[in-house]
Amino acid sequence: MRVLLTGHQGYLGTVMAPVLKAAGHDVVGLDSGLFADCVLGPRPDDPPGRRVDLRDVTAEHVTGVDAVIHLAALSNDPLGSLAPELTYDINHHASVHLARLARDAGVRRFLYASTCSVYGAAGGDDLVTEDAPLRPVTPYAESKVRVEDDLHALADDDFTPVFMRNATAFGFSPRLRADIVLNNLVGHALLSGEVLVLSDGTPWRPLVHAADIARAFTAALTAPREAVHDRAFNIGSEVNNVTVAEIAGQVAEAVTGSKVVITGETGADPRSYRVDFSRFRAAISGFDCEWTVKQGALELADAYRKFDLTREDFEQRYTRLAVLRAASDVGTVDDTLRRRR
């Protein structure tokens, strides 16, 4: 199968591309390149790809493609809150434009990287299923809800959108992100000796390893149409439904000599939810996540040590908001986050 992978030079795309290739797929990438140099360790061997802003995609980019895996987005809440209008422009409008082009070009399957953040303020200890009310509390999560709604309207007998609501990602990628919770806490533990939690530690977070996300998308790509057509799936594992304080405790165990420090300075986070992941396991026989939070913390600690992670790189090179601010300061991107040639 010929697969267009958007965001192939991002945190998840860099992990997913080799998994798709190993499964026998012909992978072609599409990425703006904003984070292509956020590499820790050896530079990854990317699939053939085009450097294109998502807002500039044309029919040419989806011609001859059997399926699209759409990861590219402004990828977290701080970025979305910095420029909400750009979040909606890129994450919502450009994503739907890509999907329309794909449908019109005869692409039969469109796997969309959504998020469990759509449950936002679900609260409580009950497991949240895909049928639960959506309560996004950030522009990032709101943009994902809007795309799901618009892709649902595009679904027909020849075009199958699938909404992959990923839990919060963790784990090592050659294109690292240090601004997601487990990756961030492990870095703080190694560099300062403290597992620093700014909230009160009580919110629930569902976590999932980047490699398990890659395996899930690869499985959904070839699943029977009737199993996935126009359906939402939570991607993760119930064992990785943990509170932020529990995540911190796992990190302290993985990084010898570190200690948990919960400051509570940002107060209680309204985003709190425990998630039910059984629908995807039922749809994809034999699928289950392989990575636990503890295993991920150990993997990250080993990688950070092996590749000599520095505090400067941790806070600047591998933090998305810092990367974009630096690019803006030196003029390599404009105020709409488009790369200047």
CSV table of C-alpha atoms in Angstrom, one decimal:
chain,number,residue,atom,x,y,z
A,1,MET,CA,0.0,0.0,0.0
A,2,ARG,CA,1.3,3.5,-0.9
A,3,VAL,CA,0.9,5.6,2.3
A,4,LEU,CA,1.2,9.4,2.6
A,5,LEU,CA,2.5,10.1,6.1
A,6,THR,CA,2.1,13.8,7.1
A,7,GLY,CA,4.4,15.0,9.8
A,8,HIS,CA,6.9,12.3,9.0
A,9,GLN,CA,9.7,14.5,10.4
A,10,GLY,CA,7.9,15.0,13.8
A,11,TYR,CA,8.1,13.1,17.1
A,12,LEU,CA,5.5,10.5,16.2
A,13,GLY,CA,6.2,10.4,12.4
A,14,THR,CA,9.8,9.6,12.9
A,15,VAL,CA,8.9,6.5,15.0
A,16,MET,CA,6.0,5.5,12.7
A,17,ALA,CA,7.7,5.6,9.3
A,18,PRO,CA,10.0,2.6,9.9
A,19,VAL,CA,7.1,0.6,11.4
A,20,LEU,CA,5.1,1.2,8.3
A,21,LYS,CA,8.0,0.3,6.1
A,22,ALA,CA,8.7,-2.9,8.0
A,23,ALA,CA,5.0,-3.9,7.4
A,24,GLY,CA,5.7,-3.7,3.7
A,25,HIS,CA,4.1,-0.3,2.9
A,26,ASP,CA,5.5,2.2,0.4
A,27,VAL,CA,5.8,5.4,2.6
A,28,VAL,CA,6.1,8.9,1.3
A,29,GLY,CA,6.3,11.8,3.7
A,30,LEU,CA,5.0,15.4,3.8
A,31,ASP,CA,6.3,17.8,6.4
A,32,SER,CA,7.0,21.5,6.7
A,33,GLY,CA,10.3,20.7,8.3
A,34,LEU,CA,9.8,23.0,11.3
A,35,PHE,CA,11.1,20.4,13.7
A,36,ALA,CA,13.3,18.3,11.3
A,37,ASP,CA,16.5,19.3,13.2
A,38,CYS,CA,15.2,18.4,16.7
A,39,VAL,CA,17.3,15.3,16.6
A,40,LEU,CA,18.8,13.5,19.6
A,41,GLY,CA,21.4,10.9,18.6
A,42,PRO,CA,22.0,9.8,15.0
A,43,ARG,CA,19.9,11.4,12.4
A,44,PRO,CA,17.0,9.2,11.4
A,45,ASP,CA,16.7,7.7,7.9
A,46,ASP,CA,13.5,9.4,6.7
A,47,PRO,CA,11.3,8.0,3.9
A,48,PRO,CA,11.2,10.0,0.6
A,49,GLY,CA,9.2,13.1,1.3
A,50,ARG,CA,8.3,16.6,0.3
A,51,ARG,CA,8.8,19.8,2.4
A,52,VAL,CA,5.4,21.4,2.2
A,53,ASP,CA,3.3,23.4,4.6
A,54,LEU,CA,0.1,21.7,5.3
A,55,ARG,CA,-1.8,24.8,4.3
A,56,ASP,CA,-0.3,24.5,0.8
A,57,VAL,CA,-1.2,20.9,0.0
A,58,THR,CA,-2.6,20.3,-3.5
A,59,ALA,CA,-4.2,17.4,-5.3
A,60,GLU,CA,-0.7,16.5,-6.7
A,61,HIS,CA,0.4,15.5,-3.2
A,62,VAL,CA,-2.3,12.9,-2.8
A,63,THR,CA,-2.4,11.5,-6.4
A,64,GLY,CA,-1.5,7.8,-6.5
A,65,VAL,CA,-1.9,7.4,-2.8
A,66,ASP,CA,-3.9,4.5,-1.3
A,67,ALA,CA,-4.1,5.8,2.3
A,68,VAL,CA,-3.2,8.9,4.3
A,69,ILE,CA,-2.0,8.9,7.9
A,70,HIS,CA,-2.4,12.5,9.0
A,71,LEU,CA,-0.2,13.4,12.0
A,72,ALA,CA,0.9,16.9,11.1
A,73,ALA,CA,-0.4,19.6,13.4
A,74,LEU,CA,0.6,22.3,15.9
A,75,SER,CA,1.0,19.7,18.4
A,76,ASN,CA,0.3,20.7,22.0
A,77,ASP,CA,-1.7,23.0,24.2
A,78,PRO,CA,0.9,25.8,24.8
A,79,LEU,CA,1.3,26.2,21.1
A,80,GLY,CA,-2.4,26.3,20.6
A,81,SER,CA,-2.9,28.9,23.3
A,82,LEU,CA,-0.1,31.0,21.9
A,83,ALA,CA,-1.9,31.5,18.6
A,84,PRO,CA,-5.4,30.0,18.6
A,85,GLU,CA,-6.2,31.4,15.1
A,86,LEU,CA,-3.2,29.5,13.7
A,87,THR,CA,-4.2,26.3,15.5
A,88,TYR,CA,-7.6,26.4,13.8
A,89,ASP,CA,-6.1,27.4,10.4
A,90,ILE,CA,-3.5,24.6,10.4
A,91,ASN,CA,-5.0,21.9,12.6
A,92,HIS,CA,-8.6,22.3,11.5
A,93,HIS,CA,-9.0,24.0,8.1
A,94,ALA,CA,-5.9,22.6,6.5
A,95,SER,CA,-6.6,19.1,7.8
A,96,VAL,CA,-10.1,19.1,6.3
A,97,HIS,CA,-8.7,20.5,3.0
A,98,LEU,CA,-6.2,17.6,2.9
A,99,ALA,CA,-9.0,15.1,3.5
A,100,ARG,CA,-11.2,16.5,0.7
A,101,LEU,CA,-8.3,16.4,-1.7
A,102,ALA,CA,-7.6,12.8,-0.7
A,103,ARG,CA,-11.2,11.7,-1.1
A,104,ASP,CA,-11.4,13.4,-4.5
A,105,ALA,CA,-8.2,11.7,-5.6
A,106,GLY,CA,-9.6,8.3,-4.7
A,107,VAL,CA,-7.7,7.7,-1.4
A,108,ARG,CA,-9.8,5.1,0.4
A,109,ARG,CA,-8.6,5.3,4.0
A,110,PHE,CA,-7.7,8.4,6.0
A,111,LEU,CA,-6.3,7.8,9.5
A,112,TYR,CA,-6.5,11.0,11.6
A,113,ALA,CA,-4.4,11.6,14.7
A,114,SER,CA,-6.9,12.9,17.1
A,115,THR,CA,-6.4,12.9,20.9
A,116,CYS,CA,-7.9,11.9,24.2
A,117,SER,CA,-7.7,15.6,25.1
A,118,VAL,CA,-11.1,15.9,23.5
A,119,TYR,CA,-12.5,14.5,26.8
A,120,GLY,CA,-10.8,17.5,28.5
A,121,ALA,CA,-12.8,18.1,31.7
A,122,ALA,CA,-14.4,14.7,31.9
A,123,GLY,CA,-13.3,14.3,35.5
A,124,GLY,CA,-14.2,11.5,37.9
A,125,ASP,CA,-12.8,8.0,38.2
A,126,ASP,CA,-15.1,6.3,35.6
A,127,LEU,CA,-13.4,5.1,32.4
A,128,VAL,CA,-14.3,7.3,29.5
A,129,THR,CA,-15.4,5.6,26.3
A,130,GLU,CA,-15.5,7.0,22.8
A,131,ASP,CA,-19.2,7.7,23.2
A,132,ALA,CA,-18.6,10.1,26.2
A,133,PRO,CA,-19.4,13.8,25.8
A,134,LEU,CA,-16.5,15.8,24.4
A,135,ARG,CA,-15.4,18.6,26.6
A,136,PRO,CA,-12.2,20.1,25.1
A,137,VAL,CA,-10.7,22.9,27.2
A,138,THR,CA,-7.9,24.1,24.8
A,139,PRO,CA,-7.8,25.4,21.2
A,140,TYR,CA,-5.7,22.3,20.4
A,141,ALA,CA,-8.3,19.9,21.6
A,142,GLU,CA,-11.2,21.9,20.1
A,143,SER,CA,-9.5,21.8,16.7
A,144,LYS,CA,-9.4,18.1,16.9
A,145,VAL,CA,-13.1,17.9,17.7
A,146,ARG,CA,-13.9,20.1,14.7
A,147,VAL,CA,-11.8,17.9,12.3
A,148,GLU,CA,-13.5,14.8,13.5
A,149,ASP,CA,-16.9,16.4,12.8
A,150,ASP,CA,-16.0,17.5,9.3
A,151,LEU,CA,-14.3,14.2,8.4
A,152,HIS,CA,-17.5,12.3,9.5
A,153,ALA,CA,-19.4,14.4,7.0
A,154,LEU,CA,-17.0,13.3,4.2
A,155,ALA,CA,-17.3,9.6,4.9
A,156,ASP,CA,-18.9,7.5,2.1
A,157,ASP,CA,-18.7,4.1,0.5
A,158,ASP,CA,-15.3,4.9,-1.0
A,159,PHE,CA,-13.7,7.1,1.7
A,160,THR,CA,-13.1,5.7,5.2
A,161,PRO,CA,-12.0,8.2,7.8
A,162,VAL,CA,-10.8,6.7,11.1
A,163,PHE,CA,-10.3,8.9,14.3
A,164,MET,CA,-7.4,7.7,16.3
A,165,ARG,CA,-7.7,9.4,19.7
A,166,ASN,CA,-4.2,8.9,21.1
A,167,ALA,CA,-3.5,9.1,24.8
A,168,THR,CA,-0.6,11.4,25.8
A,169,ALA,CA,2.4,10.1,24.0
A,170,PHE,CA,5.7,9.2,25.7
A,171,GLY,CA,8.9,7.4,24.9
A,172,PHE,CA,12.1,8.0,22.9
A,173,SER,CA,12.0,9.2,19.4
A,174,PRO,CA,15.1,10.3,17.4
A,175,ARG,CA,13.2,13.6,17.0
A,176,LEU,CA,12.6,14.1,20.6
A,177,ARG,CA,9.9,16.2,22.3
A,178,ALA,CA,10.7,17.2,25.9
A,179,ASP,CA,7.4,19.1,26.4
A,180,ILE,CA,5.2,16.1,27.0
A,181,VAL,CA,4.7,14.9,30.5
A,182,LEU,CA,6.8,11.7,30.9
A,183,ASN,CA,9.6,12.8,28.6
A,184,ASN,CA,9.7,16.1,30.5
A,185,LEU,CA,9.8,14.7,34.0
A,186,VAL,CA,12.5,12.2,33.1
A,187,GLY,CA,14.6,15.1,31.8
A,188,HIS,CA,14.1,17.1,34.9
A,189,ALA,CA,15.0,14.2,37.1
A,190,LEU,CA,18.3,13.5,35.3
A,191,LEU,CA,19.3,17.2,34.9
A,192,SER,CA,18.3,18.5,38.3
A,193,GLY,CA,17.7,15.5,40.5
A,194,GLU,CA,14.1,16.6,41.0
A,195,VAL,CA,10.9,15.2,39.4
A,196,LEU,CA,9.3,18.6,39.2
A,197,VAL,CA,5.4,18.7,39.1
A,198,LEU,CA,3.9,22.2,39.0
A,199,SER,CA,0.3,21.1,39.3
A,200,ASP,CA,-1.1,19.4,42.4
A,201,GLY,CA,-0.5,16.0,40.9
A,202,THR,CA,-4.1,14.8,41.1
A,203,PRO,CA,-5.3,14.9,37.5
A,204,TRP,CA,-5.6,11.6,35.7
A,205,ARG,CA,-3.6,11.1,32.5
A,206,PRO,CA,-3.8,8.3,30.0
A,207,LEU,CA,-0.4,7.6,28.4
A,208,VAL,CA,0.8,5.6,25.4
A,209,HIS,CA,4.2,4.9,24.0
A,210,ALA,CA,5.0,6.4,20.5
A,211,ALA,CA,5.9,2.9,19.3
A,212,ASP,CA,2.5,1.6,20.4
A,213,ILE,CA,0.8,4.5,18.5
A,214,ALA,CA,2.8,3.5,15.4
A,215,ARG,CA,1.7,-0.1,15.8
A,216,ALA,CA,-2.0,0.9,16.2
A,217,PHE,CA,-2.0,3.1,13.1
A,218,THR,CA,-0.3,0.3,11.1
A,219,ALA,CA,-3.0,-2.2,12.2
A,220,ALA,CA,-5.8,0.2,11.5
A,221,LEU,CA,-4.4,0.8,8.0
A,222,THR,CA,-5.3,-2.7,6.8
A,223,ALA,CA,-8.1,-3.6,9.2
A,224,PRO,CA,-11.4,-4.6,7.5
A,225,ARG,CA,-13.3,-1.6,6.4
A,226,GLU,CA,-16.4,-2.5,8.5
A,227,ALA,CA,-14.3,-2.7,11.6
A,228,VAL,CA,-13.0,0.9,11.4
A,229,HIS,CA,-15.1,2.9,9.0
A,230,ASP,CA,-16.0,6.4,10.3
A,231,ARG,CA,-15.3,5.3,13.9
A,232,ALA,CA,-13.4,6.8,16.8
A,233,PHE,CA,-10.9,4.8,18.8
A,234,ASN,CA,-9.1,5.5,22.0
A,235,ILE,CA,-5.5,4.5,21.6
A,236,GLY,CA,-3.6,3.3,24.7
A,237,SER,CA,-3.9,0.9,27.6
A,238,GLU,CA,-5.8,1.0,30.8
A,239,VAL,CA,-2.7,0.1,32.8
A,240,ASN,CA,-1.3,3.5,31.7
A,241,ASN,CA,-4.2,5.5,33.2
A,242,VAL,CA,-2.2,7.2,35.9
A,243,THR,CA,-2.2,10.4,37.9
A,244,VAL,CA,0.5,13.0,37.4
A,245,ALA,CA,1.8,12.2,40.9
A,246,GLU,CA,2.0,8.5,40.0
A,247,ILE,CA,3.9,9.3,36.8
A,248,ALA,CA,6.3,11.3,38.9
A,249,GLY,CA,6.8,8.4,41.3
A,250,GLN,CA,7.5,6.1,38.4
A,251,VAL,CA,10.2,8.5,37.1
A,252,ALA,CA,11.8,8.8,40.6
A,253,GLU,CA,12.1,5.0,40.6
A,254,ALA,CA,13.6,4.9,37.1
A,255,VAL,CA,16.1,7.7,37.8
A,256,THR,CA,18.1,6.7,40.8
A,257,GLY,CA,18.8,9.5,43.3
A,258,SER,CA,16.0,11.7,42.1
A,259,LYS,CA,13.1,12.9,44.3
A,260,VAL,CA,9.6,14.0,43.6
A,261,VAL,CA,8.8,17.7,44.1
A,262,ILE,CA,5.1,18.7,43.8
A,263,THR,CA,4.9,22.4,44.0
A,264,GLY,CA,1.2,22.8,43.2
A,265,GLU,CA,1.9,26.3,42.0
A,266,THR,CA,-0.4,26.0,39.0
A,267,GLY,CA,-3.2,24.4,41.0
A,268,ALA,CA,-5.6,21.7,39.9
A,269,ASP,CA,-5.6,21.0,36.2
A,270,PRO,CA,-9.2,20.8,34.7
A,271,ARG,CA,-8.0,18.2,32.2
A,272,SER,CA,-8.5,15.0,34.0
A,273,TYR,CA,-9.8,11.7,32.5
A,274,ARG,CA,-9.3,7.9,32.7
A,275,VAL,CA,-9.9,6.2,29.4
A,276,ASP,CA,-11.4,2.9,28.2
A,277,PHE,CA,-9.3,1.5,25.3
A,278,SER,CA,-11.3,-1.7,24.7
A,279,ARG,CA,-13.0,-0.7,21.5
A,280,PHE,CA,-9.8,-0.7,19.5
A,281,ARG,CA,-8.7,-4.1,20.9
A,282,ALA,CA,-12.1,-5.5,19.9
A,283,ALA,CA,-11.9,-4.1,16.4
A,284,ILE,CA,-8.2,-5.2,15.9
A,285,SER,CA,-8.0,-8.8,17.1
A,286,GLY,CA,-4.7,-9.4,18.9
A,287,PHE,CA,-3.7,-5.8,19.4
A,288,ASP,CA,-2.5,-4.6,22.7
A,289,CYS,CA,0.0,-2.0,23.9
A,290,GLU,CA,3.4,-3.3,24.8
A,291,TRP,CA,4.9,-0.4,26.8
A,292,THR,CA,4.3,0.6,30.4
A,293,VAL,CA,5.0,4.0,31.9
A,294,LYS,CA,7.9,2.5,34.0
A,295,GLN,CA,9.5,0.9,30.9
A,296,GLY,CA,9.2,4.2,29.1
A,297,ALA,CA,10.8,6.1,31.9
A,298,LEU,CA,13.8,3.7,31.9
A,299,GLU,CA,14.1,3.9,28.1
A,300,LEU,CA,14.1,7.7,28.2
A,301,ALA,CA,16.7,7.8,31.0
A,302,ASP,CA,19.0,5.5,29.1
A,303,ALA,CA,18.7,7.5,25.9
A,304,TYR,CA,19.2,10.8,27.6
A,305,ARG,CA,22.4,9.5,29.2
A,306,LYS,CA,23.6,7.8,26.1
A,307,PHE,CA,23.2,10.9,23.9
A,308,ASP,CA,24.4,13.4,26.5
A,309,LEU,CA,21.2,15.4,26.8
A,310,THR,CA,22.0,19.0,28.0
A,311,ARG,CA,19.8,21.4,29.9
A,312,GLU,CA,20.0,23.9,27.1
A,313,ASP,CA,18.9,21.4,24.5
A,314,PHE,CA,16.2,20.0,26.8
A,315,GLU,CA,14.7,23.4,27.4
A,316,GLN,CA,15.2,24.8,23.9
A,317,ARG,CA,15.8,22.4,21.1
A,318,TYR,CA,13.3,19.7,22.2
A,319,THR,CA,10.6,22.1,23.4
A,320,ARG,CA,8.2,23.0,20.5
A,321,LEU,CA,7.2,26.4,21.7
A,322,ALA,CA,10.9,27.4,22.3
A,323,VAL,CA,11.8,26.1,18.8
A,324,LEU,CA,9.2,28.2,17.1
A,325,ARG,CA,10.1,31.3,19.1
A,326,ALA,CA,13.7,30.9,18.2
A,327,ALA,CA,12.9,30.5,14.5
A,328,SER,CA,10.7,33.6,14.7
A,329,ASP,CA,13.5,35.6,16.4
A,330,VAL,CA,16.0,34.7,13.7
A,331,GLY,CA,13.5,35.1,10.8
A,332,THR,CA,13.3,31.6,9.5
A,333,VAL,CA,9.6,31.6,10.0
A,334,ASP,CA,7.1,34.4,9.6
A,335,ASP,CA,4.3,35.4,12.0
A,336,THR,CA,2.0,32.7,10.5
A,337,LEU,CA,4.7,30.0,11.2
A,338,ARG,CA,5.4,29.6,7.5
A,339,ARG,CA,9.0,28.9,6.7
A,340,ARG,CA,10.8,31.6,4.8
A,341,ARG,CA,12.7,30.2,1.8
